[in-house]
Short mmCIF file of C-alpha atoms in Angstrom, two decimals:
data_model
loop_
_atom_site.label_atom_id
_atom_site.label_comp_id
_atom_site.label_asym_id
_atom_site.label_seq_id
_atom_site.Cartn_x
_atom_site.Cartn_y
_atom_site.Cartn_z
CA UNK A 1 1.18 -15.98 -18.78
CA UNK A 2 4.08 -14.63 -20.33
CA UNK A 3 4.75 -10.31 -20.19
CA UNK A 4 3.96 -7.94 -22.46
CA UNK A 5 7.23 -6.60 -23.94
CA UNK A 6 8.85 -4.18 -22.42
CA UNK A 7 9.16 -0.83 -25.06
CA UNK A 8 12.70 1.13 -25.77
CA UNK A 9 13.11 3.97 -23.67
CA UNK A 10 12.22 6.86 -25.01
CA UNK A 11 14.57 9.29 -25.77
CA UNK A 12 15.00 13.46 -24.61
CA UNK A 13 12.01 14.94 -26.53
CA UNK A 14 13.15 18.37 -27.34
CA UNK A 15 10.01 20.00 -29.23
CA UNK A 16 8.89 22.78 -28.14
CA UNK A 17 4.88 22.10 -29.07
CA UNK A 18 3.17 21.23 -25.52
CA UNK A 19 1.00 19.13 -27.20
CA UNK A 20 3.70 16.88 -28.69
CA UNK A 21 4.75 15.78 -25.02
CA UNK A 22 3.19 12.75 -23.92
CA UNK A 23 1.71 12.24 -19.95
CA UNK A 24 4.30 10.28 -17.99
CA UNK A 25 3.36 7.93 -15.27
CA UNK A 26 5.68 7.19 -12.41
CA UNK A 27 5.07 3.68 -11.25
CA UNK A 28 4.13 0.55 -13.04
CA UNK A 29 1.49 -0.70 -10.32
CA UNK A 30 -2.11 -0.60 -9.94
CA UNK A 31 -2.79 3.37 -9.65
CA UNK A 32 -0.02 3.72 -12.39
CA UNK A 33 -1.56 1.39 -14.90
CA UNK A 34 -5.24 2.49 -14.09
CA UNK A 35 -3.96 6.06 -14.88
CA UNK A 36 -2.49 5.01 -17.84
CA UNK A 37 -5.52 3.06 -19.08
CA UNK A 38 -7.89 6.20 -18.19
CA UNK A 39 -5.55 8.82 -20.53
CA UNK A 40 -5.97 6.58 -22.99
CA UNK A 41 -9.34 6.04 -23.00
CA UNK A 42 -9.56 10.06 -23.06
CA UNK A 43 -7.47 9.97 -26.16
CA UNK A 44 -4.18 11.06 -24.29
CA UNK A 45 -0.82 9.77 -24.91
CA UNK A 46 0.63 8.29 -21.49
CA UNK A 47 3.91 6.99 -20.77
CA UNK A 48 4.48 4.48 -17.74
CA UNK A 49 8.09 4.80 -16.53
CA UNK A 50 8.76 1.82 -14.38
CA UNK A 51 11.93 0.97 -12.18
CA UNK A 52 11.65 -2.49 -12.22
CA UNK A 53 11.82 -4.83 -14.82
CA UNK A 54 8.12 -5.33 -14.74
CA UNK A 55 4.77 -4.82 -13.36
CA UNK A 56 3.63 -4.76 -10.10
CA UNK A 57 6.63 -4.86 -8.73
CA UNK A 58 5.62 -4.44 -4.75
CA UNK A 59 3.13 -6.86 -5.31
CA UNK A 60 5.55 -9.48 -6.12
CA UNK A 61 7.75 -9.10 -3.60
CA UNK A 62 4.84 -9.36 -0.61
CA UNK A 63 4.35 -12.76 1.29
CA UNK A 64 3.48 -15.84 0.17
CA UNK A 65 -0.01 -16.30 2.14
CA UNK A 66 -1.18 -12.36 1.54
CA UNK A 67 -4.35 -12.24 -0.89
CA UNK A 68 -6.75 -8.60 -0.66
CA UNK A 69 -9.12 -7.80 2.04
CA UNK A 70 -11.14 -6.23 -0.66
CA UNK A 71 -13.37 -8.00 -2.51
CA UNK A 72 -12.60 -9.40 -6.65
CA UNK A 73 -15.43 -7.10 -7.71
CA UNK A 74 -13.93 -4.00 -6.29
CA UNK A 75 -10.35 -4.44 -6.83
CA UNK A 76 -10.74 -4.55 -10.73
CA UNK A 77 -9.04 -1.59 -12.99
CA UNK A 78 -11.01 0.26 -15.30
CA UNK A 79 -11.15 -1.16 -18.10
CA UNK A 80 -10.76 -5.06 -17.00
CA UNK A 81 -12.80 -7.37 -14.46
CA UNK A 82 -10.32 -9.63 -12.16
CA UNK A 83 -11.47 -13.52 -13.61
CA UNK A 84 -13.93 -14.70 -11.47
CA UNK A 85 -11.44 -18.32 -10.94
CA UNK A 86 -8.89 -16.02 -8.77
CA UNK A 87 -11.97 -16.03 -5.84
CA UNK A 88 -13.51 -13.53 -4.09
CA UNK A 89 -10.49 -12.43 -1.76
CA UNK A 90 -7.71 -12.52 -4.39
CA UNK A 91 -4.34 -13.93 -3.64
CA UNK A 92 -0.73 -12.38 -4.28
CA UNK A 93 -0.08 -14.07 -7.60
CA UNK A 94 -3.30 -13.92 -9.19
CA UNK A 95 -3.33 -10.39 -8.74
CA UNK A 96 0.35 -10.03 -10.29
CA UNK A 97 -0.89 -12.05 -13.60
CA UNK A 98 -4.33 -9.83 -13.40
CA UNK A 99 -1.91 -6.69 -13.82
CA UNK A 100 -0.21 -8.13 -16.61
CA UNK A 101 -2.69 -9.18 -18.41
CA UNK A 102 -4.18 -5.57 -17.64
CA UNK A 103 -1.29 -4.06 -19.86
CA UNK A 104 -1.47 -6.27 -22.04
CA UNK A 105 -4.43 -5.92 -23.03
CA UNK A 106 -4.81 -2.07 -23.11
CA UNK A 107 -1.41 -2.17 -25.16
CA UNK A 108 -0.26 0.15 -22.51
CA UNK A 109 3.21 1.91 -23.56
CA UNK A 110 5.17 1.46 -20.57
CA UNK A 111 9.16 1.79 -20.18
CA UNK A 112 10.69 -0.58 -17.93
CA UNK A 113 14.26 -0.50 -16.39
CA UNK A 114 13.94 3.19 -16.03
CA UNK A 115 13.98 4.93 -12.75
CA UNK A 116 12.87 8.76 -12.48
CA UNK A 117 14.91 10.33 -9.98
CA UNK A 118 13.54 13.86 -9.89
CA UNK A 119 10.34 15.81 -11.36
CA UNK A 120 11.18 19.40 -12.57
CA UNK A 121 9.35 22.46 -14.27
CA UNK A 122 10.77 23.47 -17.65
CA UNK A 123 11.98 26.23 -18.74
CA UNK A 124 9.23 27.36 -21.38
CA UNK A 125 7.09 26.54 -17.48
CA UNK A 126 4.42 25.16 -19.31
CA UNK A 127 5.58 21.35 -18.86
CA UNK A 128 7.85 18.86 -16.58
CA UNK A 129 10.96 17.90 -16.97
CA UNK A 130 11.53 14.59 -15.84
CA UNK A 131 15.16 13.33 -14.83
CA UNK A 132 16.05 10.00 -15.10
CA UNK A 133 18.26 6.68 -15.72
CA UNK A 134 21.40 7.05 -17.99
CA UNK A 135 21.26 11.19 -18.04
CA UNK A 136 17.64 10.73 -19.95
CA UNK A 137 15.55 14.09 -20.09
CA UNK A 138 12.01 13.30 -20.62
CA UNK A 139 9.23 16.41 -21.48
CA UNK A 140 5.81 15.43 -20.04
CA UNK A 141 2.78 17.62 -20.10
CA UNK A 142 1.70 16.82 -17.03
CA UNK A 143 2.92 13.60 -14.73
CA UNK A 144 1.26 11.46 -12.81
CA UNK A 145 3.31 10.01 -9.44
CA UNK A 146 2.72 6.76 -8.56
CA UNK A 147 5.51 5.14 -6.89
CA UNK A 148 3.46 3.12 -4.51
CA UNK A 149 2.67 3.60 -0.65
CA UNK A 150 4.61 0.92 0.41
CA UNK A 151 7.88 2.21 -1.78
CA UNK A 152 10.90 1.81 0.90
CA UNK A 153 10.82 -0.28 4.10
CA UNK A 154 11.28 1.42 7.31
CA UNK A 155 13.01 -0.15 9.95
CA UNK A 156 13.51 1.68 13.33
CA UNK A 157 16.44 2.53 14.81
CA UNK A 158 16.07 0.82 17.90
CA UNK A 159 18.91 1.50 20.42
CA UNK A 160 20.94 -1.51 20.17
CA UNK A 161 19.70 -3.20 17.40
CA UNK A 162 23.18 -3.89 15.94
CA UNK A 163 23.75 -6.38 19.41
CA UNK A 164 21.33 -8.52 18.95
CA UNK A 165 22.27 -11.50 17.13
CA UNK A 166 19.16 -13.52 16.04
CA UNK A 167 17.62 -12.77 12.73
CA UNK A 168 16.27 -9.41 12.25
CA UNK A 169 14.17 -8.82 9.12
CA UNK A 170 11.92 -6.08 7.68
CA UNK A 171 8.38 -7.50 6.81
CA UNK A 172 9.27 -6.40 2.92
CA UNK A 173 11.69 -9.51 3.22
CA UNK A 174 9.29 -12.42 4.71
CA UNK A 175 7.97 -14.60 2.59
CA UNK A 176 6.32 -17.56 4.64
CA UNK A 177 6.27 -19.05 8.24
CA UNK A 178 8.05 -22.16 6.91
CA UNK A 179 11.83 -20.95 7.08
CA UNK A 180 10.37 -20.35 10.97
CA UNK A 181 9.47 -23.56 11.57
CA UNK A 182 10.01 -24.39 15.19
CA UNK A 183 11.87 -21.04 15.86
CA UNK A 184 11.06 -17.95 18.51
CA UNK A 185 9.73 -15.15 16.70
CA UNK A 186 8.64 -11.96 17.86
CA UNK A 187 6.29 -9.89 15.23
CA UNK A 188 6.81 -6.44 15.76
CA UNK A 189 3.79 -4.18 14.57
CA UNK A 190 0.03 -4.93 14.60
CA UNK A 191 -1.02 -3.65 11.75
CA UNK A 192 -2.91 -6.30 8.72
CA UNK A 193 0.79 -7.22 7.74
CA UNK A 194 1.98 -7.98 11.65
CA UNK A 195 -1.28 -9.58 12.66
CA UNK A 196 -1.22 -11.70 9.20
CA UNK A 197 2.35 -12.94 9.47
CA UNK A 198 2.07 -13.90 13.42
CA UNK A 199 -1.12 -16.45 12.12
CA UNK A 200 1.42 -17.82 9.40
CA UNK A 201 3.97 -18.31 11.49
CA UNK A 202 1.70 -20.20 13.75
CA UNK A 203 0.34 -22.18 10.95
CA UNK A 204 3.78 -22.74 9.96
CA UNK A 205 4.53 -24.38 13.39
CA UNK A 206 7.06 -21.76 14.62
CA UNK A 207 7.39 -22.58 18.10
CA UNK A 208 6.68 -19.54 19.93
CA UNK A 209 5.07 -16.24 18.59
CA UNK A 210 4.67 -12.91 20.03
CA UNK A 211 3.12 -9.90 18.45
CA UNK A 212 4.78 -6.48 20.15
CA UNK A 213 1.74 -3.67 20.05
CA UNK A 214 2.52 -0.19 20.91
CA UNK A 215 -1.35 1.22 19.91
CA UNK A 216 -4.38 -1.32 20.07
CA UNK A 217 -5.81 -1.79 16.64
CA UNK A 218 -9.32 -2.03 16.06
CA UNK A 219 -9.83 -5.36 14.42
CA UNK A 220 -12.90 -6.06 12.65
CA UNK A 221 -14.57 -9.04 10.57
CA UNK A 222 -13.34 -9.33 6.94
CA UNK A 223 -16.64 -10.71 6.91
CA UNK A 224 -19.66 -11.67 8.37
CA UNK A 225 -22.41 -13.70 6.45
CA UNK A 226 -20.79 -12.62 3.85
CA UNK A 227 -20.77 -9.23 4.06
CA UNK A 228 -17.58 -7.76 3.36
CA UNK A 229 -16.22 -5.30 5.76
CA UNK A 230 -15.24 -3.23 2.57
CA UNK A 231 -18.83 -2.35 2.07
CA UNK A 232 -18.94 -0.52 5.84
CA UNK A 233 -16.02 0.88 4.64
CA UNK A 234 -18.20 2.51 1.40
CA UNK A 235 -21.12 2.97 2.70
CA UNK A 236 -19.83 5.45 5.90
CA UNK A 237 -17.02 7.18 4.16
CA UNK A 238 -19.31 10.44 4.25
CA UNK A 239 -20.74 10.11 7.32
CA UNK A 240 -19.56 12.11 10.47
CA UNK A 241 -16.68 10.74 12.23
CA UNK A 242 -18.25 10.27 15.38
CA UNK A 243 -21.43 9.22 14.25
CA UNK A 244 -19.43 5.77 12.79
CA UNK A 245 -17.23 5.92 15.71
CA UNK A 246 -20.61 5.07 17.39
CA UNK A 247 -21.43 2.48 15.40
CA UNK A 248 -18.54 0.74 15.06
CA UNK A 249 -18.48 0.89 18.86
CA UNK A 250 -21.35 -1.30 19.03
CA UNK A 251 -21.05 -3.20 15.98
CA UNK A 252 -17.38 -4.41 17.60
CA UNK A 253 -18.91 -5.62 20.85
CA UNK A 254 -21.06 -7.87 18.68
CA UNK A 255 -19.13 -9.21 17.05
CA UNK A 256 -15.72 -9.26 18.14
CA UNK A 257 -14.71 -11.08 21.75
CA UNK A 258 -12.94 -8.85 24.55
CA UNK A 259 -9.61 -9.84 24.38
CA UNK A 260 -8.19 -7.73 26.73
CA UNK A 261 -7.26 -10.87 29.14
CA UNK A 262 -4.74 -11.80 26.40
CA UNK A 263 -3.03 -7.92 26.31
CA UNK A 264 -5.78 -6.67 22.90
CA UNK A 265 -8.96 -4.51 24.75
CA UNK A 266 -10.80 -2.82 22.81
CA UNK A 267 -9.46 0.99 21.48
CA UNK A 268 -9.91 3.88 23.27
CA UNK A 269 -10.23 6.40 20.24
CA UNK A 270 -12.88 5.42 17.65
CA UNK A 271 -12.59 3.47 14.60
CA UNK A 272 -13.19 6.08 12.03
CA UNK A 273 -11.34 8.65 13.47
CA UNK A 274 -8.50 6.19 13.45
CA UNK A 275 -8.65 5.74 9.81
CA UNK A 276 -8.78 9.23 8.80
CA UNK A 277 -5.52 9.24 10.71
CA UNK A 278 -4.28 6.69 7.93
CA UNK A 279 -4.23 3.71 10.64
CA UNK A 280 -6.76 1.34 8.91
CA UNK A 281 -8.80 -1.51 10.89
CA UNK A 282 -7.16 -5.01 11.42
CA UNK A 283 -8.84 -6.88 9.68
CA UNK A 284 -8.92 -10.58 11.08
CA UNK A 285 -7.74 -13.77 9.27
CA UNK A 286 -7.02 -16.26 12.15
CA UNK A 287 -5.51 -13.42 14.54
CA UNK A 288 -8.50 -13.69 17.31
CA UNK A 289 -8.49 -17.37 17.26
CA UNK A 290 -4.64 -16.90 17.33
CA UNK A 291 -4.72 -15.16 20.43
CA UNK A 292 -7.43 -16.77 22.58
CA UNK A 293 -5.67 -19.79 22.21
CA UNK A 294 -2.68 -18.24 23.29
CA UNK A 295 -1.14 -19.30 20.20
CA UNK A 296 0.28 -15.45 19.55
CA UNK A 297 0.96 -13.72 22.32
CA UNK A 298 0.88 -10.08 23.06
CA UNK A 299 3.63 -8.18 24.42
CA UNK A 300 4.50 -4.55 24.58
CA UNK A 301 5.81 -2.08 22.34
CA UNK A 302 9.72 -2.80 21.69
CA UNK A 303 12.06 0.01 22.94
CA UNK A 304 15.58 -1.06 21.67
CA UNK A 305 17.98 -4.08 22.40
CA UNK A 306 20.34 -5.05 24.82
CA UNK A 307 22.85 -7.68 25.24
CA UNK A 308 21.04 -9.92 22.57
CA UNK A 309 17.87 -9.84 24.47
CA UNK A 310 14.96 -7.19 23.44
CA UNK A 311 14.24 -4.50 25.98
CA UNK A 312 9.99 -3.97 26.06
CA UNK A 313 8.22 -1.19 26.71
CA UNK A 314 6.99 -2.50 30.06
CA UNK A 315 10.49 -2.91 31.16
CA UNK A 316 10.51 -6.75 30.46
CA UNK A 317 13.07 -8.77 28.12
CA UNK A 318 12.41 -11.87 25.22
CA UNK A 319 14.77 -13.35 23.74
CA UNK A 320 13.08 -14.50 20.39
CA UNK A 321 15.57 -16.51 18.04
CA UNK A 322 14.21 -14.07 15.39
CA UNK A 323 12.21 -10.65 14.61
CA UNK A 324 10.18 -9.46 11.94
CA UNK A 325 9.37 -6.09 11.78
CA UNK A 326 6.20 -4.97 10.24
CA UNK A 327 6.89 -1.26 11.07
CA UNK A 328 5.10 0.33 7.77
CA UNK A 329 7.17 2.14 4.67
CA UNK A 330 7.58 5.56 3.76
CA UNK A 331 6.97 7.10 0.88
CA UNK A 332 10.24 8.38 -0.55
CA UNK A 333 9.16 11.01 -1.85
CA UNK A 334 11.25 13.45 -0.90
CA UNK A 335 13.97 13.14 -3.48
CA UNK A 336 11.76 12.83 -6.27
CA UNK A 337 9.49 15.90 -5.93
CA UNK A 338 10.54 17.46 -2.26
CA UNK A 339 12.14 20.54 -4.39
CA UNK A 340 8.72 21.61 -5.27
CA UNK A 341 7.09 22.30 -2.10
CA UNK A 342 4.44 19.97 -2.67
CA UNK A 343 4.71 17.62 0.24
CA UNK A 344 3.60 18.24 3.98
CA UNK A 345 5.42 17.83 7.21
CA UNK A 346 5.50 14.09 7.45
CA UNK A 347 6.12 13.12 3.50
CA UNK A 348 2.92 12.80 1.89
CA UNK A 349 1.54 14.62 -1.08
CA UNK A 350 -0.93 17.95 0.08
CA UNK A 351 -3.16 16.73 -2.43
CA UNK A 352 -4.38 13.99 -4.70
CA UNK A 353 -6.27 12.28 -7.50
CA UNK A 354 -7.33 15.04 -9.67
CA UNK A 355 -6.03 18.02 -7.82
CA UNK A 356 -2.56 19.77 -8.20
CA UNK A 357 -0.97 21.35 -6.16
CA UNK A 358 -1.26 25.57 -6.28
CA UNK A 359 2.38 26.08 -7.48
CA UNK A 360 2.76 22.93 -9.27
CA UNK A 361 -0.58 22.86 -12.05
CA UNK A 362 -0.39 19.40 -13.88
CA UNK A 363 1.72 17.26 -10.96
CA UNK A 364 -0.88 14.66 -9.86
CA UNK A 365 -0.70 12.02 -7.16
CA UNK A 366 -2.77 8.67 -6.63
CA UNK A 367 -2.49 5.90 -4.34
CA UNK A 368 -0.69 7.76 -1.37
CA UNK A 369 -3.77 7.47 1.01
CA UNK A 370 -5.34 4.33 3.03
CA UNK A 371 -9.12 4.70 2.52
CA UNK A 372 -11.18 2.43 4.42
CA UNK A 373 -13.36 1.91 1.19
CA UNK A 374 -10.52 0.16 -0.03
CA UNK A 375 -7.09 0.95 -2.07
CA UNK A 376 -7.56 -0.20 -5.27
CA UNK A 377 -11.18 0.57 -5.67
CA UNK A 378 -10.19 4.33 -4.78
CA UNK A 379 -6.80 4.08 -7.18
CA UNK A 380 -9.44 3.10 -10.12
CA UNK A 381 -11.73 5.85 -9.45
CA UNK A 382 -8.77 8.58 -8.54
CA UNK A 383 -7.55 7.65 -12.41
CA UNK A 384 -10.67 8.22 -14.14
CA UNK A 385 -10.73 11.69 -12.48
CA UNK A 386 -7.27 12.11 -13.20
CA UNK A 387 -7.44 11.83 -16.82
CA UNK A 388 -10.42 13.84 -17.13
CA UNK A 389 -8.45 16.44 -14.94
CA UNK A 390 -5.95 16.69 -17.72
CA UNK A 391 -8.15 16.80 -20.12
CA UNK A 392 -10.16 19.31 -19.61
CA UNK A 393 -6.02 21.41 -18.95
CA UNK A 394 -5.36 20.41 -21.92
CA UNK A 395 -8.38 21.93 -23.76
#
């Protein structure tokens, strides 16, 4: 499938007519192009501004193996089913060409090559001023933000870490368990990208693999006579917290084996309370079989490095031949819209999907939450009440 050309760039709009300014849309993947597609449909200009050279950009740089934990069916865009060949769980590059052919065919107007560096009121106060590549000024009427949750790697700065001299990579950077063939890897980070890279690297014959957990995940079924866990994950998103915490208590003990003989038993907060957190459930692709075979084993939580070796948080010492990190991303944020006192304490937008922030009427934000219902279902909905939300602003 070949892309969609890319559009020119649009130049500094300078009129001073509101409704002459289109919406602009930071972020050419899945919440960026769903919001794009629902403006449209609501008969509003929209502009996607993307960094890379085309879409899905974070999709395409994931891990070879990686296909959704969410189901075909509720994954889809508005506007476009996901082709029922790509399977029920879809993988990385099927996805990619779904998102392609999603802007295709919406004829979406989107501007690659461009990076937005900073979101600003104008002066007239009634519209944003958006600041980007090669000294472009763009007006937008309102903006969208949707850079992506996984926008920039974070790698800890582990006491020591320049001494150690095997390979040390951010899980952005892996792309399969073959260039580990027959190596000593320690996964740090049990979260679905550690747990899923510790099974590849298994099935890719590395020859040892440890998974370093600081906090025991709750791990659950992706599914189980084919029910997908992403319909728990709908159907209790307004129940209490404690009332699924009880559930999911029970519903783990059936179905999921003790494992704390191998260094995983079972979480002592609940499930649900977890996820509102933002630390979603594990869900299992070979990591349980994994580690009752001993095939990934789990250590503890890495505290720095010393002398090439890495220094555990149980006071012992491996000496893998490599380490991947799967230590999450942060949103990077900061720069882009910090100025405007619209993120909290730890980075994250105070609101989003159709809400704005009190000070900053017409900024919206999708995708920078981890619902257990599932991401892309909740991106597809959070851009239907997006557009409506500027809508009914701009009447």
């Amino acid at each position: 499938m070949e892309d969609s050309a890319p559009r020119p760039a649009p130049q500094a709009i300078t009129a001073a007519n509101p409704a002459d300014r289109p919406v602009y849309v930071i972020g050419g993947g899945p919440g960026g192009l769903a919001a794009a597609y629902a403006l449209r449909a609501q008969g509003i200009r929209a502009v996607v501004v993307e960094k890379a050279d085309g879409v899905g950009a974070s999709w395409r740089r994931h891990y070879d193996r990686l296909h959704l934990h969410t189901t075909r069916r509720l994954s889809a865009l508005p506007g476009l089913a996901i082709p029922r060949r790509f399977g029920r769980w879809v993988a990385r590059d099927d996805l990619v060409r779904y998102l392609e052919k999603y802007a295709e065919v919406h004829e979406l107007e989107i501007v690659t090559g461009v990076e937005v560096s900073r979101v600003e009121r104008t002066a007239d106060g009634i519209g944003w001023l958006l600041r980007a590549t090669g000294g472009r000024e763009l007006l937008g009427s309102a903006v969208v933000v949707a850079t992506g949750y996984n926008h920039t790697p974070h790698l800890p700065r582990w006491p020591g870490r320049e001494t150690f001299t095997g390979d040390l990579t951010h899980a952005a950077d892996y792309r399969s368990g073959k260039e580990y063939a027959g190596r000593d890897v320690l996964v740090v980070g049990v979260g679905n990208t550690g747990a899923e890279i510790a099974v590849d690297l298994v099935e890719n014959g590395a020859g040892r693999v440890r998974l370093a957990v600081r906090t025991v995940p709750h791990i659950v079924r992706r599914s189980t006579a084919g029910w997908a866990a992403q319909y728990s994950g709908i159907m209790i998103r307004r129940l209490p917290v404690a009332l699924v915490d009880r559930i999911s208590r029970v519903m783990a003990k059936a179905s999921i084996p003790d494992l704390s003989a191998h260094g995983l038993p079972r979480p002592d907060t609940g499930l649900y309370t977890r996820a509102r957190q933002g630390a979603i459930p594990v869900q299992d692709v070979g990591l349980i079989d994994a580690v009752r075979k001993g095939r990934v084993e789990i250590v503890a939580a890495v505290e720095g490095f010393e002398d090439g070796e890495v220094v555990l948080a149980d006071g012992s010492r491996v000496s893998p031949d490599a380490v991947v990190a799967a230590t999450g991303y942060v949103r990077a944020l900061e720069g882009l819209v910090g100025h405007l006192g619209v993120l909290d304490d730890q980075g994250r937008p105070v609101v989003h999907g159709p809400r704005t922030p009190k000070d900053a009427p017409g900024l919206f934000f999708t995708g920078y939450t981890t619902p257990i219902s599932g991401t892309l279902r909740e991106l597809a909905l959070d851009a239907e009440r997006i557009a409506k939300a500027v809508r009914r602003r701009s009447r």
